[in-house]
Tab-separated table of C-alpha atoms in Angstrom:
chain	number	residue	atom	x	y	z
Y	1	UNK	CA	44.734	55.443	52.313
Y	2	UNK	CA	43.734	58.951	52.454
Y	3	UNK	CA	41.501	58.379	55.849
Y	4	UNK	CA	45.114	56.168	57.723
Y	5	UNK	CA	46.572	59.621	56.599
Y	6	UNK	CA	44.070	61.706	58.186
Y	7	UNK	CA	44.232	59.658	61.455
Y	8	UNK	CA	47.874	59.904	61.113
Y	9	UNK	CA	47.868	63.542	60.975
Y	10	UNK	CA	45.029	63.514	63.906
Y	11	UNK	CA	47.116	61.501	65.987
Y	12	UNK	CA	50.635	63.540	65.461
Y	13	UNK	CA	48.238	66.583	66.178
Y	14	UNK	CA	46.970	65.140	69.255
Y	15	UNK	CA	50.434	64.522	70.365
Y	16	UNK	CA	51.463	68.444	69.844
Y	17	UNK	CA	48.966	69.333	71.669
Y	18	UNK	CA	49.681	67.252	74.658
Y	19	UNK	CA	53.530	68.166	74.817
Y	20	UNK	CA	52.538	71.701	74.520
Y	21	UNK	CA	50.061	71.305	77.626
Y	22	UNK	CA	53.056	69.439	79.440
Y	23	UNK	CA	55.240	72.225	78.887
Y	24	UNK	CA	52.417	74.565	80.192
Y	25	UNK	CA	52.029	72.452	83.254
Y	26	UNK	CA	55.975	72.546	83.830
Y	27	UNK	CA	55.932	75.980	83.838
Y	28	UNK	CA	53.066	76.966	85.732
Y	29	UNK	CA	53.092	74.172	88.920
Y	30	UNK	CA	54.896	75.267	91.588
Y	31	UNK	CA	56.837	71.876	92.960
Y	32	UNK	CA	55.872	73.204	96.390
Y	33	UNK	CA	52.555	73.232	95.738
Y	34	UNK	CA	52.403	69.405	94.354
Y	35	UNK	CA	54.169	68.974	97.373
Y	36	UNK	CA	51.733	70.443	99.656
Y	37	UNK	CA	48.756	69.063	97.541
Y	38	UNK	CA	49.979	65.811	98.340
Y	39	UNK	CA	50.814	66.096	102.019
Y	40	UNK	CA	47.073	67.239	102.179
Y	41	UNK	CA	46.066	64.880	100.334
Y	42	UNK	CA	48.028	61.874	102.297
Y	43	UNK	CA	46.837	63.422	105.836
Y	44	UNK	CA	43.415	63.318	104.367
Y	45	UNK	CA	44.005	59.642	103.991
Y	46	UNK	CA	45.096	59.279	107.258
Y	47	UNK	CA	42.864	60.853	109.002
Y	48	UNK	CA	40.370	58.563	107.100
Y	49	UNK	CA	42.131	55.427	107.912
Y	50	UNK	CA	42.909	55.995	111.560
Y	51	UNK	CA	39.627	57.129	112.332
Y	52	UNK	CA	38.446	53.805	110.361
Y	53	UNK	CA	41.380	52.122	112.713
Y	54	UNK	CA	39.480	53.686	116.263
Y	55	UNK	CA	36.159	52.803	114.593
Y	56	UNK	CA	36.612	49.037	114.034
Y	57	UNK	CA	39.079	48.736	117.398
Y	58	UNK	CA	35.862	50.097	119.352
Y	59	UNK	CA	33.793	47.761	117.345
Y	60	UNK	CA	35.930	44.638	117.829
Y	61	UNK	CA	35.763	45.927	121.883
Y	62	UNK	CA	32.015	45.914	121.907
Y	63	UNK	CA	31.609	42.794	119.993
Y	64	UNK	CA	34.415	41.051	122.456
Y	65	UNK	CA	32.143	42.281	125.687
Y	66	UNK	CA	28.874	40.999	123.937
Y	67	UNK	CA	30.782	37.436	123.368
Y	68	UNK	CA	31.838	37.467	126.957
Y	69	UNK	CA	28.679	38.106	128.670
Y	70	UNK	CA	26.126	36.242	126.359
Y	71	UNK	CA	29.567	33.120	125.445
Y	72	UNK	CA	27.774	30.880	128.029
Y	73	UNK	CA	24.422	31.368	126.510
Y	74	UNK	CA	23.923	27.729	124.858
Y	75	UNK	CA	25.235	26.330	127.736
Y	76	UNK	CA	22.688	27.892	130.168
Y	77	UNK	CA	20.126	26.597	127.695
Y	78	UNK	CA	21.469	23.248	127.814
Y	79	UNK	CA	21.559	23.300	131.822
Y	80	UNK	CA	17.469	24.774	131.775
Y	81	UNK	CA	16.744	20.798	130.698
Y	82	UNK	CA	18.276	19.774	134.434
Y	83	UNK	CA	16.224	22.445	135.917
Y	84	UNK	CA	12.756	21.292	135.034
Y	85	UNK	CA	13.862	17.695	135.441
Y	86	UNK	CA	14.257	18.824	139.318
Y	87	UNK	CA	11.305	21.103	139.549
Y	88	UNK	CA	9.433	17.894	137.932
Y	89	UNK	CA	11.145	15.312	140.387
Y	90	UNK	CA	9.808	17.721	143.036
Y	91	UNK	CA	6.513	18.210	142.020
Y	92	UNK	CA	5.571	14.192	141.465
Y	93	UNK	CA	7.024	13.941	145.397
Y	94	UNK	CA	4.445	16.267	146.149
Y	95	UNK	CA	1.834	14.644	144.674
Y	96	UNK	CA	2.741	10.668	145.577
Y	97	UNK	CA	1.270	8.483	147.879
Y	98	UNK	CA	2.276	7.101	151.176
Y	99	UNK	CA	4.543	4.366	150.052
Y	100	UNK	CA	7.562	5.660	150.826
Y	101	UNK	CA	9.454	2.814	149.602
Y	102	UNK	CA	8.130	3.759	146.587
Y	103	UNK	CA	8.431	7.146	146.551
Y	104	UNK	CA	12.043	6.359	147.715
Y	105	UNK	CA	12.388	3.779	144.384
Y	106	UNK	CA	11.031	6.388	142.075
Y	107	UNK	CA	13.144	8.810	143.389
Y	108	UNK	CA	16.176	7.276	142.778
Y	109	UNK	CA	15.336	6.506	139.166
Y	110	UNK	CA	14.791	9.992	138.558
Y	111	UNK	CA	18.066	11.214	139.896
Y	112	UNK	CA	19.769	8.767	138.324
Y	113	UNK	CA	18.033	9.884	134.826
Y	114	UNK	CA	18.795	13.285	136.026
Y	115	UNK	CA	22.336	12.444	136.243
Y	116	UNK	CA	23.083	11.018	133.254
Y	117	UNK	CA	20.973	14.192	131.312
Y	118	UNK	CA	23.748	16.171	132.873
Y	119	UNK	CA	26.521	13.895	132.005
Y	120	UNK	CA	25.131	14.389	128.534
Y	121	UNK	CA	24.716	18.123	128.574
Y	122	UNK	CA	28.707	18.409	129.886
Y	123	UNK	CA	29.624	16.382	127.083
Y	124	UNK	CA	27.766	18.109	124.488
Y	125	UNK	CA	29.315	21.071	125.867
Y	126	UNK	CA	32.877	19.825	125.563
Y	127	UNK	CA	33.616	18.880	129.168
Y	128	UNK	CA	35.219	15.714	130.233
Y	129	UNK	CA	35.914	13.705	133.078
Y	130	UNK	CA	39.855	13.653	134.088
Y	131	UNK	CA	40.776	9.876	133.925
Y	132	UNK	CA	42.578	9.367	137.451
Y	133	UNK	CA	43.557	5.442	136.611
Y	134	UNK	CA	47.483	4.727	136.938
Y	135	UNK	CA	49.789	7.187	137.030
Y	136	UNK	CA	49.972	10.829	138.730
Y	137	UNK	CA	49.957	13.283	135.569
Y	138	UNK	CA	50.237	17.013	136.825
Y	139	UNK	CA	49.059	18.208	133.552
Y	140	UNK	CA	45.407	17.009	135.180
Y	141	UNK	CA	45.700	15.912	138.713
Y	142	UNK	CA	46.459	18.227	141.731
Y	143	UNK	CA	48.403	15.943	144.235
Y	144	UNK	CA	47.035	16.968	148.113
Y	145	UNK	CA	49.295	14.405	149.638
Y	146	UNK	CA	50.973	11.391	149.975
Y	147	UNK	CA	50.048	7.818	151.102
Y	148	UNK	CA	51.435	4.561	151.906
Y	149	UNK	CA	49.825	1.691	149.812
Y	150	UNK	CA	50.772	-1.932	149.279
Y	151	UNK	CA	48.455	-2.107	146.386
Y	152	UNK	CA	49.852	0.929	144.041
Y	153	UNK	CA	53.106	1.113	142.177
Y	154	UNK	CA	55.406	4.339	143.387
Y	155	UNK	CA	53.954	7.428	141.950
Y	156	UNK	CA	50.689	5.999	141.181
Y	157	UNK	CA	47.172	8.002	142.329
Y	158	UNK	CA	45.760	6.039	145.000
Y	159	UNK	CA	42.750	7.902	146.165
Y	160	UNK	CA	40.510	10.581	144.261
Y	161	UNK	CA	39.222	13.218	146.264
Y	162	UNK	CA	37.685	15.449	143.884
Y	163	UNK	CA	36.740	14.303	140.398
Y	164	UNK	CA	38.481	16.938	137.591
Y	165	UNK	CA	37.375	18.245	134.504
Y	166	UNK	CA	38.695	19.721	131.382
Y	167	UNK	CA	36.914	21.926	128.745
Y	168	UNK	CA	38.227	21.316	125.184
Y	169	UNK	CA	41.920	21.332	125.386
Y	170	UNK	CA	42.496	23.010	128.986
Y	171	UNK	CA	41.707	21.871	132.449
Y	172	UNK	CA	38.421	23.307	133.810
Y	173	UNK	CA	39.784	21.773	137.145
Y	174	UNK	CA	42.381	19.322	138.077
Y	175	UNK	CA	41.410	16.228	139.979
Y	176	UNK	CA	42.577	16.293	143.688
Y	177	UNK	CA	44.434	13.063	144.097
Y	178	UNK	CA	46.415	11.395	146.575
Y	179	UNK	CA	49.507	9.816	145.395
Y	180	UNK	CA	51.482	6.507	146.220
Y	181	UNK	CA	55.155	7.201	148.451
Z	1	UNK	CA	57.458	45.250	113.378
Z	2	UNK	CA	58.891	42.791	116.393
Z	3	UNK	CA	57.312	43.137	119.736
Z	4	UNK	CA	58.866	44.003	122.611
Z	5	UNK	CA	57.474	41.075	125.615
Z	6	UNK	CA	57.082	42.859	128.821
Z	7	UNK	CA	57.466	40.421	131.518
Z	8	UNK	CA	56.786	40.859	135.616
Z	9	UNK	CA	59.132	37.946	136.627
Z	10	UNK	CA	57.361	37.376	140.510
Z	11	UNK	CA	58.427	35.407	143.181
Z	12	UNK	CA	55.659	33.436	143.104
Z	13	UNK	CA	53.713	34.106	139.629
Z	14	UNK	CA	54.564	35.860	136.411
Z	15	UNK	CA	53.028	37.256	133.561
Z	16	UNK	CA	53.567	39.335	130.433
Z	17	UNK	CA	52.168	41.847	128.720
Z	18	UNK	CA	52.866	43.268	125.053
Z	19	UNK	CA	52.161	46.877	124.053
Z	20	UNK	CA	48.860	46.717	120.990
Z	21	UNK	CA	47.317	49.259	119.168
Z	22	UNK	CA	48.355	51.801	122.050
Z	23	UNK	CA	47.783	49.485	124.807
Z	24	UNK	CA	48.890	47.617	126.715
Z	25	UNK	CA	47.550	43.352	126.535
Z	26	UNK	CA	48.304	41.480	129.480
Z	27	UNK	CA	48.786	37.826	127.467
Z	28	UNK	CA	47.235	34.713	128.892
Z	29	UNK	CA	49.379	31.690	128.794
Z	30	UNK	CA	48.961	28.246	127.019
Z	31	UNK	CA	46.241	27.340	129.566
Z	32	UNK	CA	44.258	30.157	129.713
Z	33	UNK	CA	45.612	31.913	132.735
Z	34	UNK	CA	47.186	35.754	133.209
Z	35	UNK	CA	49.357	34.348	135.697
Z	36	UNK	CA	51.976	31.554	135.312
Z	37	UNK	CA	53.198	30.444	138.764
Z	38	UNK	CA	57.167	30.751	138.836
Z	39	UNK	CA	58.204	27.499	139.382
Z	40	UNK	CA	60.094	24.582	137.612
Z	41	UNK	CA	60.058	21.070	138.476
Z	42	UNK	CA	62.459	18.290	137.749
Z	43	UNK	CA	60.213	14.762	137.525
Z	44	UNK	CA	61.653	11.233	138.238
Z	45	UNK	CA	61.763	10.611	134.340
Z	46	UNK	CA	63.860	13.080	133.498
Z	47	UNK	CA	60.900	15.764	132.315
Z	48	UNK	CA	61.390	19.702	133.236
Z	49	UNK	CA	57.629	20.764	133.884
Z	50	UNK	CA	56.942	25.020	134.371
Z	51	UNK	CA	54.627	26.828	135.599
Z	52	UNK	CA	50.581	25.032	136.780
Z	53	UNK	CA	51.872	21.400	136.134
Z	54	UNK	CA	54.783	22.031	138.337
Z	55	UNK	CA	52.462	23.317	140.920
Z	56	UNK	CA	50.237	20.336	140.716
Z	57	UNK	CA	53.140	17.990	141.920
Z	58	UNK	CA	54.833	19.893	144.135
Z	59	UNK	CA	53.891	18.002	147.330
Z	60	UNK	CA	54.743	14.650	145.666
Z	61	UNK	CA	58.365	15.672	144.521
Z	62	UNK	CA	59.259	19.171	147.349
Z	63	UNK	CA	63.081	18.121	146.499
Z	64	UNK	CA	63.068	18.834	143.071
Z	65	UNK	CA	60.306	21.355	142.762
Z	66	UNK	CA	62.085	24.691	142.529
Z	67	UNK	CA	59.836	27.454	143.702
Z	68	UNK	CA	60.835	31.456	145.015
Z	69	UNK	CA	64.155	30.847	143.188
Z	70	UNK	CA	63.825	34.519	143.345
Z	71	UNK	CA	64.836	34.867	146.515
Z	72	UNK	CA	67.710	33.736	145.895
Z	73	UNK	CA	68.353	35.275	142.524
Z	74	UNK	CA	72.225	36.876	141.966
Z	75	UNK	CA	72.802	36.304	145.831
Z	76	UNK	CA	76.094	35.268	147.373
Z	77	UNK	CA	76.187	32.486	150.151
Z	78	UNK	CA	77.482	34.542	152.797
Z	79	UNK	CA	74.617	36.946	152.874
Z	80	UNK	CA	71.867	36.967	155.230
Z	81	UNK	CA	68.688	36.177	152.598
Z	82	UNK	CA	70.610	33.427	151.316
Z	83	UNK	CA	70.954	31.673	154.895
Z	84	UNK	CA	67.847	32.750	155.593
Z	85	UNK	CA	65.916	30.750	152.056
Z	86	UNK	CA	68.491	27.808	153.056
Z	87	UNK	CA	67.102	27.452	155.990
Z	88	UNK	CA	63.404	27.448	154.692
Z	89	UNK	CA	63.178	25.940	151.499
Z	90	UNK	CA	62.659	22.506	150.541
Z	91	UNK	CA	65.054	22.333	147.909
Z	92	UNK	CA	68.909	22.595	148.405
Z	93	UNK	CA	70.776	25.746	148.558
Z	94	UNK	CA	74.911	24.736	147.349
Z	95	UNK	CA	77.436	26.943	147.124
Z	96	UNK	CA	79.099	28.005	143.669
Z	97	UNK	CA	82.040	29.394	143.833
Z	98	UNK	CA	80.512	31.678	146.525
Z	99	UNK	CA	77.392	32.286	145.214
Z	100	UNK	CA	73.960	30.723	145.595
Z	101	UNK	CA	73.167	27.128	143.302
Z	102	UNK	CA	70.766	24.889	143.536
Z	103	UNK	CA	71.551	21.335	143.819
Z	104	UNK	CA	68.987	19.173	141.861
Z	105	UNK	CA	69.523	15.338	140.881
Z	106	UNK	CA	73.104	15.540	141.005
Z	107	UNK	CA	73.340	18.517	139.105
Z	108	UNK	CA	73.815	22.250	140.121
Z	109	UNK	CA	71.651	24.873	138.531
Z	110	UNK	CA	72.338	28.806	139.066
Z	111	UNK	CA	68.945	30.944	139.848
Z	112	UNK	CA	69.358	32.364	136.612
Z	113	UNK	CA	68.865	29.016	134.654
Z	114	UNK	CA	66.149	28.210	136.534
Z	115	UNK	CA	63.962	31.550	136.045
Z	116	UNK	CA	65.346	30.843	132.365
Z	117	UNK	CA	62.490	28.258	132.369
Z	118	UNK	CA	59.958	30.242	133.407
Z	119	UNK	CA	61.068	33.012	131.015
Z	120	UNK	CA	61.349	30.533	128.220
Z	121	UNK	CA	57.541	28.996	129.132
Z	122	UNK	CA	56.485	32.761	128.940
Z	123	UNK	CA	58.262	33.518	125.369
Z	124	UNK	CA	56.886	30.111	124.057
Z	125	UNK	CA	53.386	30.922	124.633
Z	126	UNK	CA	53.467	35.214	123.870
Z	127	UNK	CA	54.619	33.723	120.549
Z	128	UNK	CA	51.964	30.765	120.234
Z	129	UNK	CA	49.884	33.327	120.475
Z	130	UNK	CA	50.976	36.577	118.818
Z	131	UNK	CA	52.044	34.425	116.002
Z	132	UNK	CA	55.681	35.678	115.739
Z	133	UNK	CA	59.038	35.112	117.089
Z	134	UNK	CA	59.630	37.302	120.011
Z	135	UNK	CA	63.333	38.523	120.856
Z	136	UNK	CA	63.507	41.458	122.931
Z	137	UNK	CA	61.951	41.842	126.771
Z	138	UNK	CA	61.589	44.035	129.174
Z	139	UNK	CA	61.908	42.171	132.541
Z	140	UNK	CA	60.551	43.712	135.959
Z	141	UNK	CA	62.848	43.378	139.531
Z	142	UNK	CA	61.908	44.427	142.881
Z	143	UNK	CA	63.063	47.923	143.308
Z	144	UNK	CA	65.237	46.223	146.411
Z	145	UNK	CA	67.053	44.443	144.284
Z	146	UNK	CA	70.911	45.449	143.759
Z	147	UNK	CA	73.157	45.612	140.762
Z	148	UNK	CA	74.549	41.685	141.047
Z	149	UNK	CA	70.583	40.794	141.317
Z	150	UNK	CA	69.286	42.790	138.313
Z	151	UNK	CA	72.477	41.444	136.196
Z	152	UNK	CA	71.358	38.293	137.445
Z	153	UNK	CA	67.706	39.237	136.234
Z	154	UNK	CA	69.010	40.142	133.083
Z	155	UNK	CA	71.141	36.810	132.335
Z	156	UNK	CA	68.526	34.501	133.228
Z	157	UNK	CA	66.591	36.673	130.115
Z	158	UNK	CA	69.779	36.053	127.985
Z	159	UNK	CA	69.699	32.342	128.622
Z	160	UNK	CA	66.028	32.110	127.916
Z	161	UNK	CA	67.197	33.185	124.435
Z	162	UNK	CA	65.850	37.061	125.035
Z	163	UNK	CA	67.682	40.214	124.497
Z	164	UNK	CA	66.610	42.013	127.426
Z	165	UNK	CA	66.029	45.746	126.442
Z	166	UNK	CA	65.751	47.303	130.308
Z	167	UNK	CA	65.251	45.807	133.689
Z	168	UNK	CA	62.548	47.766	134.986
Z	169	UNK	CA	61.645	48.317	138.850
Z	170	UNK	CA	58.344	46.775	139.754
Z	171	UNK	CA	56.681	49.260	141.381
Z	172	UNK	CA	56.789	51.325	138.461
Z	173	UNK	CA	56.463	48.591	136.091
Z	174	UNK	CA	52.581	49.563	135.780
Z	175	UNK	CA	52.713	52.846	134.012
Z	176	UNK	CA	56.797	53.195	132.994
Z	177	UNK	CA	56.992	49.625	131.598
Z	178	UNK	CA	54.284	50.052	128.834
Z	179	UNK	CA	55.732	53.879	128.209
Z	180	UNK	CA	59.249	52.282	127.999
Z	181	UNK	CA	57.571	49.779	125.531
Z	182	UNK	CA	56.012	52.013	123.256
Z	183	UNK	CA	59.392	54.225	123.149
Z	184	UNK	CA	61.300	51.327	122.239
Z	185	UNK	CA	58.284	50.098	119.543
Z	186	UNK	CA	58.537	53.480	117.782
Z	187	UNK	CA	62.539	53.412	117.745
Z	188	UNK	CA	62.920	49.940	115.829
């Protein structure tokens, strides 16, 4: 009992002493001066933050030029695989023998492996061939003119000049089509 | 905080800019690209196309692709420029009470509705990408242009479901629109 009443009287002490220090405070801070404490304090704060702001804006700038300049790197990587097939194609013409049928024969194979390493590479890397069967679409063909043909419906794409591409979701270039009057 | 969509409506392309940590960002459209050519076509089956798409089909449909409407933006019938686009444009040139219509399918369209596309196509894809509904605009015209064109201007923003803050005069569009931006940014 006696040490719940000790505490007790502790605690009521303790409470004195902080209503007297309130009253002190009360007294002595000028309102002003919290004031102006504060406004320090908050332009403090935003000096902080905005110069954090600048920091990471400069950062993000940086970091958007390095993803420019280095995006197409894998590509490029990807493309090296053609270039040595060609510098390889070039070099075993170089060293074959007279048979130019042959040389002709094994040329052919090698372009056409060439080719389809390409094809593979432009896949890998997203990039599709626009389909040019049936209708005209302008969302991926680019109509240079018009023709007469018995064998097309109205509207259809008769002939395809240049082949189009797209790259994920957006055309890389339209196909240049000619379309049935 | 909305954004103000600044928008250089051109005869032949547009684009649009919004003002961004005290700059302005010239906004690519849905397709990647700065530039969105300014003209609307109206396909066989009924479909409105804007901008590249339009473009692509232009020489299979020349009737009912509608391209420098803004020639003929808040003109009258009986002035010179409007004879003058009659005579060269593909597309036909009608007379509304007076002023200049197009006539497309059987149906008359004023300039302004048809730059309304354009404007709409741009307002779509500044909000795809900013992520937020967009309702005010700041809309360039040629400094040429007279009071009936710039009201003209501003009603084709109004039907493109805009509230069009100022119409601004091009040439000065490259400093003053972006000032005029931030002004109206820190007012709101």
């Amino acid at each position: 009992m006696s040490q719940e009443n000790e505490n007790l009287e502790e605690s009521q002490a303790e409470e004195v002493l902080e209503e007297q220090e309130q009253t002190e405070e009360t007294v002595e801070v000028d309102p002003l001066e919290t004031a102006q404490a504060e406004a320090a304090e908050y332009k403090d704060k935003y000096l902080r933050a905005h110069a954090d702001f600048e920091n990471s804006k400069r950062r993000l700038e940086k970091d958007k030029m390095n993803a420019v300049a280095y995006a197409n790197e894998s590509f490029a990587k990807d493309i090296l695989a053609v270039m040595d097939s060609f510098e390889n194609a070039l070099a075993s013409m170089e060293n074959s023998g007279e048979d130019s049928s042959e040389v002709l024969a094994n040329m052919k194979e090698g372009v056409n492996l060439t080719f389809e390493q390409l094809k593979k590479i432009l896949e890998k890397n997203s990039i599709k061939e626009v389909s040019c069967e049936g209708e005209f679409d302008p969302e991926v063909h680019q109509a240079i003119m018009q023709v007469e043909s018995d064998d097309h419906e109205v509207g259809d794409v008769v002939q395809v000049m240049q082949k189009g591409y797209t790259i994920k979701d957006r055309i890389l270039r339209p196909a240049m089509v000619s379309t049935c009057k | 905080m909305a954004k103000v969509l600044g928008i250089d409506l051109g005869t032949t392309n547009s684009a649009m800019a919004v003002f961004e940590n005290g700059e302005a960002k010239i906004i690519a459209n849905k397709e990647g690209k700065n530039t969105t050519p300014s003209i609307v076509a109206f396909t066989d089956k009924g479909e409105i196309l804007v901008g590249e798409s339009a473009k692509r089909q232009a020489i299979t449909n020349p009737e009912k692709t509608i391209y420098s409407i803004k020639r003929i933006m808040g003109l009258m019938m009986s002035e010179e420029n409007a004879k003058e686009a009659q005579s060269k444009l593909p597309y036909h040139i009608v007379d509304r009470s007076g002023a200049c219509a197009i006539e497309v399918a059987d149906k008359t369209y004023t300039p302004q509705e048809i730059s309304a596309k354009v404007l709409m196509k741009m307002k779509e894809d500044a909000e795809a990408y900013l992520g937020e509904t967009i309702t005010d605009a700041v809309v360039t015209v040629p400094a040429y242009f007279n009071d009936a064109q710039r009201k003209a201007t501003k009603e084709a923003g109004t039907i493109a479901g805009l509230n069009v803050l100022r119409i601004l005069m091009s040439q000065l569009q490259q400093h003053l629109l972006m000032v005029l931006i931030k002004k109206m940014l820190s007012r709101s």
